[in-house]
PDB file of C-alpha atoms in Angstrom:
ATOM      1  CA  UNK Z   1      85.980  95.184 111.016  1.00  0.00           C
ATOM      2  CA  UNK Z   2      84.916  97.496 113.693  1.00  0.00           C
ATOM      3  CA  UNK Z   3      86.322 101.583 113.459  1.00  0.00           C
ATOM      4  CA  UNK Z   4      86.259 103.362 116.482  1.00  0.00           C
ATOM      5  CA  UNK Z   5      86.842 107.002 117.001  1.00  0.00           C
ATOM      6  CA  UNK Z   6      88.520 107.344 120.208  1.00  0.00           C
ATOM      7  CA  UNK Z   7      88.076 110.658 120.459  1.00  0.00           C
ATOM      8  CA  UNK Z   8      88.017 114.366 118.292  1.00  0.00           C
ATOM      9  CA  UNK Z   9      91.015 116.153 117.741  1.00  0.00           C
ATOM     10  CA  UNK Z  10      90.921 119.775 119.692  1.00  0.00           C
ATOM     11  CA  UNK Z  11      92.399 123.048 118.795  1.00  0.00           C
ATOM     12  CA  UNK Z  12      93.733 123.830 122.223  1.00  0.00           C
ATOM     13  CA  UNK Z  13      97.342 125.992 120.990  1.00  0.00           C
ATOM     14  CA  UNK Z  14      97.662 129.239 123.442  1.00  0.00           C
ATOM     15  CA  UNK Z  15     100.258 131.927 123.463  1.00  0.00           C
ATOM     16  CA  UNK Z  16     102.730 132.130 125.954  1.00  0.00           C
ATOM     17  CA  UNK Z  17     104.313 135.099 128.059  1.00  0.00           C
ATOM     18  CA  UNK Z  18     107.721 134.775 125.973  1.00  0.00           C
ATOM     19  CA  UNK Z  19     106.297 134.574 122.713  1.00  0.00           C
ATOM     20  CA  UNK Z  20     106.155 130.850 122.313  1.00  0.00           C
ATOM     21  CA  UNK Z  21     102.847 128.743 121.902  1.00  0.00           C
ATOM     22  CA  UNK Z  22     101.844 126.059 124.284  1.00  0.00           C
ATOM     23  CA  UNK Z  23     100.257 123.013 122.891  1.00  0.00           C
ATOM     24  CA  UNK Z  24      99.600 120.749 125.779  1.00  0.00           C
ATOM     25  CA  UNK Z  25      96.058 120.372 125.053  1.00  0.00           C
ATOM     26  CA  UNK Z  26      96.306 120.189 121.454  1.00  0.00           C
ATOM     27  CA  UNK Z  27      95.973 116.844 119.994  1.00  0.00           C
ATOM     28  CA  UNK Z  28      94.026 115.704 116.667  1.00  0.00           C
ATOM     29  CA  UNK Z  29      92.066 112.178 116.526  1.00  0.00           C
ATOM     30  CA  UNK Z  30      92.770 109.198 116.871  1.00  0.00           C
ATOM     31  CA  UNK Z  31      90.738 106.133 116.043  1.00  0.00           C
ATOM     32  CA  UNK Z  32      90.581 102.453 116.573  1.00  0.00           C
ATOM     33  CA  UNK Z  33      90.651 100.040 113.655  1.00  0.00           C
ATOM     34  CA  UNK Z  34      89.742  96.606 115.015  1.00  0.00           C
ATOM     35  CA  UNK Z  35      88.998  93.091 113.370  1.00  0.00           C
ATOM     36  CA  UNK Z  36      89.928  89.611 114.724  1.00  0.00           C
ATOM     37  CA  UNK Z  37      93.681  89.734 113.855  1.00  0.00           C
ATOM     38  CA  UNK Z  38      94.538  93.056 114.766  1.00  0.00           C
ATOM     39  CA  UNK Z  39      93.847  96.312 116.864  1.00  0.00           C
ATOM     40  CA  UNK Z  40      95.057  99.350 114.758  1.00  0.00           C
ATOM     41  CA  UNK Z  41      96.095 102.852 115.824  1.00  0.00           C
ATOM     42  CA  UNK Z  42      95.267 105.700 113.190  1.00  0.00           C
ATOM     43  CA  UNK Z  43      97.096 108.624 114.720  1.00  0.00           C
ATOM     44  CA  UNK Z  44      98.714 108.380 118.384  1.00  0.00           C
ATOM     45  CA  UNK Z  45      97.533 111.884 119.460  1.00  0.00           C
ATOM     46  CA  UNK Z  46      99.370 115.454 120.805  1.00  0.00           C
ATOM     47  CA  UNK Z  47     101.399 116.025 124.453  1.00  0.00           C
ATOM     48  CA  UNK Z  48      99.152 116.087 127.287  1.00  0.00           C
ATOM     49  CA  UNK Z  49      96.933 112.823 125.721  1.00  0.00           C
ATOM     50  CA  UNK Z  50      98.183 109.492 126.352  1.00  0.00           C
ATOM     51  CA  UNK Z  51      96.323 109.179 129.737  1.00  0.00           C
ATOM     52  CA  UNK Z  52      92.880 109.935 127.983  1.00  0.00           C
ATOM     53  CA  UNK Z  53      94.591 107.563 125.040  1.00  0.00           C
ATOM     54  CA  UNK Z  54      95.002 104.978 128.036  1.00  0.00           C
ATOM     55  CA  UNK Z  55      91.731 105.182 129.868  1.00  0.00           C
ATOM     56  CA  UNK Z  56      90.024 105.097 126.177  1.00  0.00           C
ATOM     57  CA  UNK Z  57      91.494 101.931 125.305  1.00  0.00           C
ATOM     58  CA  UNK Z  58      90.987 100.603 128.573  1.00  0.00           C
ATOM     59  CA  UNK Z  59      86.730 100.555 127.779  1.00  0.00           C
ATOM     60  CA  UNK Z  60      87.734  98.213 124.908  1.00  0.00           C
ATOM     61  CA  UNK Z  61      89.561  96.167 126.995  1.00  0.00           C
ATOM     62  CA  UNK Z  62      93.003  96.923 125.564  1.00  0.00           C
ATOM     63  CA  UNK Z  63      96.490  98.662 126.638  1.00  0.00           C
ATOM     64  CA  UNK Z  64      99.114 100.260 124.494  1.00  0.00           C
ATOM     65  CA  UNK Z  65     100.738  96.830 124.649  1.00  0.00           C
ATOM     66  CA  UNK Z  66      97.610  95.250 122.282  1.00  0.00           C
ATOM     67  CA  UNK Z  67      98.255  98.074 119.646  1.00  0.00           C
ATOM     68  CA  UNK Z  68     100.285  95.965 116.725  1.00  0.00           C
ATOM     69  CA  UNK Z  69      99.739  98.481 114.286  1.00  0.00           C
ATOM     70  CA  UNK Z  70     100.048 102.196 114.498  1.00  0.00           C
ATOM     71  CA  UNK Z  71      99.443 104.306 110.901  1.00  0.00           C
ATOM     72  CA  UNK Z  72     100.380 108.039 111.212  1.00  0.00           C
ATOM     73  CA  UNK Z  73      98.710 110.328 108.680  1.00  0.00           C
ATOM     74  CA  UNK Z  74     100.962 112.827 109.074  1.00  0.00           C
ATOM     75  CA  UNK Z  75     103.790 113.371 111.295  1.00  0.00           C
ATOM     76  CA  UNK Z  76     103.147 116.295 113.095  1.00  0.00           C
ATOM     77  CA  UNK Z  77     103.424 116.826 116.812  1.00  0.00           C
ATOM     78  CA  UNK Z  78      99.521 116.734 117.363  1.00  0.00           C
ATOM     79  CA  UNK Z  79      99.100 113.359 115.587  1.00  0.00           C
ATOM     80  CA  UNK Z  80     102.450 111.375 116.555  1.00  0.00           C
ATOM     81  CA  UNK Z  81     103.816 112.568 119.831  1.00  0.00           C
ATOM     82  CA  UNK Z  82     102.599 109.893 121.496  1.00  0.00           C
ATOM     83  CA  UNK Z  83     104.503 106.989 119.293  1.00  0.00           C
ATOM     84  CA  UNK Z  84     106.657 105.682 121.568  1.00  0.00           C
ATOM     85  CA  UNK Z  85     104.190 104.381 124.096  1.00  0.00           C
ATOM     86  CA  UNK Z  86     103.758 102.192 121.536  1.00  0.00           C
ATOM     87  CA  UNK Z  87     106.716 100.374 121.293  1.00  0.00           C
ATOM     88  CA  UNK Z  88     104.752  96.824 120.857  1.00  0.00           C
ATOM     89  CA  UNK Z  89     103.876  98.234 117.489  1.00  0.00           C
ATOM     90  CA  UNK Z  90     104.573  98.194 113.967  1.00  0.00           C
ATOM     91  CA  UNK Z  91     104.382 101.900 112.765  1.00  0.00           C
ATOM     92  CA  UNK Z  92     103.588 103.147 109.364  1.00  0.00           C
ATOM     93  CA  UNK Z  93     103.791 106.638 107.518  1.00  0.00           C
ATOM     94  CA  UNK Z  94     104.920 108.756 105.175  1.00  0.00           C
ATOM     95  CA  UNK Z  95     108.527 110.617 105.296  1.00  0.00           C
ATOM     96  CA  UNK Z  96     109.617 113.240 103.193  1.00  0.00           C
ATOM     97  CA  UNK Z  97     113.159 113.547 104.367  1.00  0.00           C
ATOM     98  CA  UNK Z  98     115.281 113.189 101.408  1.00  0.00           C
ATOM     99  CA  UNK Z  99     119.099 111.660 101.348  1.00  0.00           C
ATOM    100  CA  UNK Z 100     121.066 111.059  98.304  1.00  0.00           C
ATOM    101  CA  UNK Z 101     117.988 112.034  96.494  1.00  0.00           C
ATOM    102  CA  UNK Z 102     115.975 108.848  97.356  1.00  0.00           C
ATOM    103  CA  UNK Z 103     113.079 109.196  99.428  1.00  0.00           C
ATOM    104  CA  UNK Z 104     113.278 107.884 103.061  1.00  0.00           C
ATOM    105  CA  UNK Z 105     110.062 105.763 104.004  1.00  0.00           C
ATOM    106  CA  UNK Z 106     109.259 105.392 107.549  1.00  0.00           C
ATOM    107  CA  UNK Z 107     107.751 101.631 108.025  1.00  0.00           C
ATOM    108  CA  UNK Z 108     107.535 101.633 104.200  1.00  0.00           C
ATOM    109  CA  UNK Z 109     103.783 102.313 103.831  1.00  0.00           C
ATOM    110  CA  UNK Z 110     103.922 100.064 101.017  1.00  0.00           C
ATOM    111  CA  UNK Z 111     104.296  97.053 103.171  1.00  0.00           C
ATOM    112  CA  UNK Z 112     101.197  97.440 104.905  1.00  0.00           C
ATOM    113  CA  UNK Z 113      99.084  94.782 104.078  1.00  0.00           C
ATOM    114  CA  UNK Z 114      96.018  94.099 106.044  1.00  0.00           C
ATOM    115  CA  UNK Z 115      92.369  92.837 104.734  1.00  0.00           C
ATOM    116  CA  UNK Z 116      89.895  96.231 104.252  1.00  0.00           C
ATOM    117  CA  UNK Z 117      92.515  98.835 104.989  1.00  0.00           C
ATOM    118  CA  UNK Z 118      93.301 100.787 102.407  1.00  0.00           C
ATOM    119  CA  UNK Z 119      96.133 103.518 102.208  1.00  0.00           C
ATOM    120  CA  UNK Z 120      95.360 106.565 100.005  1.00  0.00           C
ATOM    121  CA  UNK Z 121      97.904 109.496  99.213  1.00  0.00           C
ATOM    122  CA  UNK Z 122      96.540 112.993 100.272  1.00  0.00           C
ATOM    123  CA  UNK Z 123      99.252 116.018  99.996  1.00  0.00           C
ATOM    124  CA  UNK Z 124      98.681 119.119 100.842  1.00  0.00           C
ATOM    125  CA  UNK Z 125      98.700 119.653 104.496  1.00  0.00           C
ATOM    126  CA  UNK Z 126     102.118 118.162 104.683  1.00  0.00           C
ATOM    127  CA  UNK Z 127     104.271 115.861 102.199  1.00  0.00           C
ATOM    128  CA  UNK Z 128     103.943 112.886 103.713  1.00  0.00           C
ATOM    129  CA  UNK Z 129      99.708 113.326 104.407  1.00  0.00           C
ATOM    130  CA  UNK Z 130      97.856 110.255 103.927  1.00  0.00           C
ATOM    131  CA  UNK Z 131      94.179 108.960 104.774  1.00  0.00           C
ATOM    132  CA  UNK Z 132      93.836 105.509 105.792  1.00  0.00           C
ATOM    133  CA  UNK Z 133      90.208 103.909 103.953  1.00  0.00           C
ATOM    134  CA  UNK Z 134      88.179 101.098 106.050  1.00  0.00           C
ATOM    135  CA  UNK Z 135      84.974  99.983 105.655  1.00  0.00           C
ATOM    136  CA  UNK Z 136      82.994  98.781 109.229  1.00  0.00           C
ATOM    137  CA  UNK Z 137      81.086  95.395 108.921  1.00  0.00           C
ATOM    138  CA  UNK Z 138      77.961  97.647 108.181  1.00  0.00           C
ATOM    139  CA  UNK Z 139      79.678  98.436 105.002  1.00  0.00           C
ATOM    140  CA  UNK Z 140      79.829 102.096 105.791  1.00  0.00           C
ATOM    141  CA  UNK Z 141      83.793 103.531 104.452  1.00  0.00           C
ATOM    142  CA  UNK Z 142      85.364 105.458 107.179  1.00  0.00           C
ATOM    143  CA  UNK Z 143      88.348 107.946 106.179  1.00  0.00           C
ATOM    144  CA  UNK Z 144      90.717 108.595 109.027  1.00  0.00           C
ATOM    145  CA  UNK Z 145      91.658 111.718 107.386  1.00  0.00           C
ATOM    146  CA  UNK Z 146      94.415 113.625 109.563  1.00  0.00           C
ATOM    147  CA  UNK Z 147      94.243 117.202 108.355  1.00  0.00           C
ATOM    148  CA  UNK Z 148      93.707 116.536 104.686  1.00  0.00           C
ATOM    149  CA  UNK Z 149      90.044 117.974 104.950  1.00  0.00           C
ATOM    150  CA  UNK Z 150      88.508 120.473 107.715  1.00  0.00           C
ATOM    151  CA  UNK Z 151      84.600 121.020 108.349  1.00  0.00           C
ATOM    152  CA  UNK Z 152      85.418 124.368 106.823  1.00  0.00           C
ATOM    153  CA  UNK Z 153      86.496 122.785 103.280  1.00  0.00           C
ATOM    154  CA  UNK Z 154      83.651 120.330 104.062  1.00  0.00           C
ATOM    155  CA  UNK Z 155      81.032 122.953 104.514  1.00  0.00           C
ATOM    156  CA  UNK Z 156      82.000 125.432 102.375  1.00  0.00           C
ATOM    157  CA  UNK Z 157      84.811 124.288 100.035  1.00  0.00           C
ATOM    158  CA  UNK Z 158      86.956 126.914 101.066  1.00  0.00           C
ATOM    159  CA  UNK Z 159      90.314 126.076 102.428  1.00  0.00           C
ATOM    160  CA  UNK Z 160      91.071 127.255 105.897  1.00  0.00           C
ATOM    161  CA  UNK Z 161      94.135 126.033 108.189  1.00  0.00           C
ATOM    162  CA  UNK Z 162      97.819 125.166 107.003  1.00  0.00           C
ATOM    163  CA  UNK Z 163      98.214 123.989 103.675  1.00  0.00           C
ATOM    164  CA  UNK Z 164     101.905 123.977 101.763  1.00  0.00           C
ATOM    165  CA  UNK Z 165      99.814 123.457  98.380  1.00  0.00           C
ATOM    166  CA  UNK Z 166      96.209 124.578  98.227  1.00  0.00           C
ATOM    167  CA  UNK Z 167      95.758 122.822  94.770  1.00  0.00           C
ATOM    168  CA  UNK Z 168      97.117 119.509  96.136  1.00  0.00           C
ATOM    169  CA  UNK Z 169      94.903 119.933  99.628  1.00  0.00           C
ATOM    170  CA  UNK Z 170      91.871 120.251  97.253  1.00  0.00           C
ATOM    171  CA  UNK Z 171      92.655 117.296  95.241  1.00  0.00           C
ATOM    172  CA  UNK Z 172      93.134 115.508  98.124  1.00  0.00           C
ATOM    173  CA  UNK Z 173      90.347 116.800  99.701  1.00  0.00           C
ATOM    174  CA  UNK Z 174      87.731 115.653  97.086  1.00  0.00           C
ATOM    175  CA  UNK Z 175      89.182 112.619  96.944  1.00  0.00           C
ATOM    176  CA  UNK Z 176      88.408 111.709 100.089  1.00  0.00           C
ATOM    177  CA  UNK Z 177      84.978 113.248  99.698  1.00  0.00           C
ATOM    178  CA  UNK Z 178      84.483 110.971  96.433  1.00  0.00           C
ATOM    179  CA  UNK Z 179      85.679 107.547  98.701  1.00  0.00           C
ATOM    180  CA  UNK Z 180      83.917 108.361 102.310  1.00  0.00           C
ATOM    181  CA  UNK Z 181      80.654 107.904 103.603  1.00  0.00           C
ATOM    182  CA  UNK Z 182      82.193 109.325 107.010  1.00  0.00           C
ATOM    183  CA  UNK Z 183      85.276 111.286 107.675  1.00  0.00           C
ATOM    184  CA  UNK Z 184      87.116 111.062 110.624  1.00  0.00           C
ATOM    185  CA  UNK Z 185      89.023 114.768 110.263  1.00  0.00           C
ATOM    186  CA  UNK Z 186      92.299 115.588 112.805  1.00  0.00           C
ATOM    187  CA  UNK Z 187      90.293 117.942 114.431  1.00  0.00           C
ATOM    188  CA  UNK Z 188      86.862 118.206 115.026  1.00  0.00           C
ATOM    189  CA  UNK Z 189      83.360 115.934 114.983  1.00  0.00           C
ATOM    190  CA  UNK Z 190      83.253 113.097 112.362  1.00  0.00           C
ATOM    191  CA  UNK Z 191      82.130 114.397 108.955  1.00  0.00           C
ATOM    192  CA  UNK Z 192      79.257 112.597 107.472  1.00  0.00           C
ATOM    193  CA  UNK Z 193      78.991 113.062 103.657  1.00  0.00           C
ATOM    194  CA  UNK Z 194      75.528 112.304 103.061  1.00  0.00           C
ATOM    195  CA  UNK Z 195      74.872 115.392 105.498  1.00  0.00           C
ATOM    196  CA  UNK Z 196      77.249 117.760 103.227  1.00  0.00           C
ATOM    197  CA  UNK Z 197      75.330 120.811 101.995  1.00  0.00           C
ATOM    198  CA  UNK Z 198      73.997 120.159  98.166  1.00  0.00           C
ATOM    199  CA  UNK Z 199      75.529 123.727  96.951  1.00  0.00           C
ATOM    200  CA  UNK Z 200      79.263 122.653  97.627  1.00  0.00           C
ATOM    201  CA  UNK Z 201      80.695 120.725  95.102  1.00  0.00           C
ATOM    202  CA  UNK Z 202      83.554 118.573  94.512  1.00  0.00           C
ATOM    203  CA  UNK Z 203      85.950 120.122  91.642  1.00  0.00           C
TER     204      UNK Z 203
END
């Protein structure tokens, strides 16, 4: 299994003249999941980024149309917008829409079985936040991460950014610090544990 990160999410959201914000640029990461039975989207990426998404896949010799699985770790407009260029695609997340009390799933998560992929749970940004778990053929355990973890909580252990729970994003969090050798966050360079200053510890 080969894990590619297409490219780093970017904080690109700028005020507007009527008050509104403008987030053409803004986009987190998305990465490529690949292994001889399928080519895997983590994320789809913001408005303004399916050309770069295009070009990108292009060096690896796919199109949108090769993409059989996309995985959303969250569905926010930075991570998903792009989801129905992929309409070759099986897509998988987390909903927390509710309706008659029973939880709507979106591509039931559950379902998702494929060899060295492994869904993990990580409230705390959003409801539905997950982190999708694969290890390379080096062995080294990637976490596509969405915004579950920042280089700010990664650094410091402070949480910085949106969070609807801050005990949930820090449970979350370390669990993805506890799994990873590298994190792929939703904005900003890979995170490589190893590298983690010694004075910040996991709770």
């Amino acid at each position: 299994m080969n894990i590619y990160p297409l490219f780093e999410g970017v904080h690109a959201m700028k005020p507007t003249e009527d008050g509104g914000m403008d987030i053409y640029h803004h986009s987190g990461a998305v990465t490529l999941i690949q292994d001889e039975h399928h080519n895997i989207l983590v994320d789809v990426g913001g408005r303004g980024s399916i050309e770069t998404i295009r070009e990108l896949l292009s060096e690896h010799g796919l199109t949108c149309d090769d993409i059989d699985t996309v995985i959303l770790t969250h569905f926010h407009l930075d991570h998903a917008y792009n989801v129905a260029f992929f309409d070759k695609a099986k897509i998988f997340g987390w909903i927390h829409e509710w309706k008659d009390q029973q939880t709507i799933r979106f591509g039931d998560i559950e379902s998702l079985s494929i060899s060295g992929v492994r869904i993990i749970r990580t409230p705390g940004h959003a409801e539905e936040s997950l982190a999708v778990l694969a290890t390379d053929d080096n062995g080294i355990r990637y976490i596509m991460a969405g915004d579950a973890i920042n280089e700010t909580y990664f650094s410091t252990g402070n949480i910085s950014g949106m969070s609807y729970d801050k005990d949930l994003y820090r449970a979350s969090a370390d669990k993805i610090l506890s799994l990873a050798d590298v994190i792929i966050p939703g904005h900003g360079k890979p995170l490589i544990v190893k590298d983690r200053p010694k004075n910040v510890s996991i709770i």
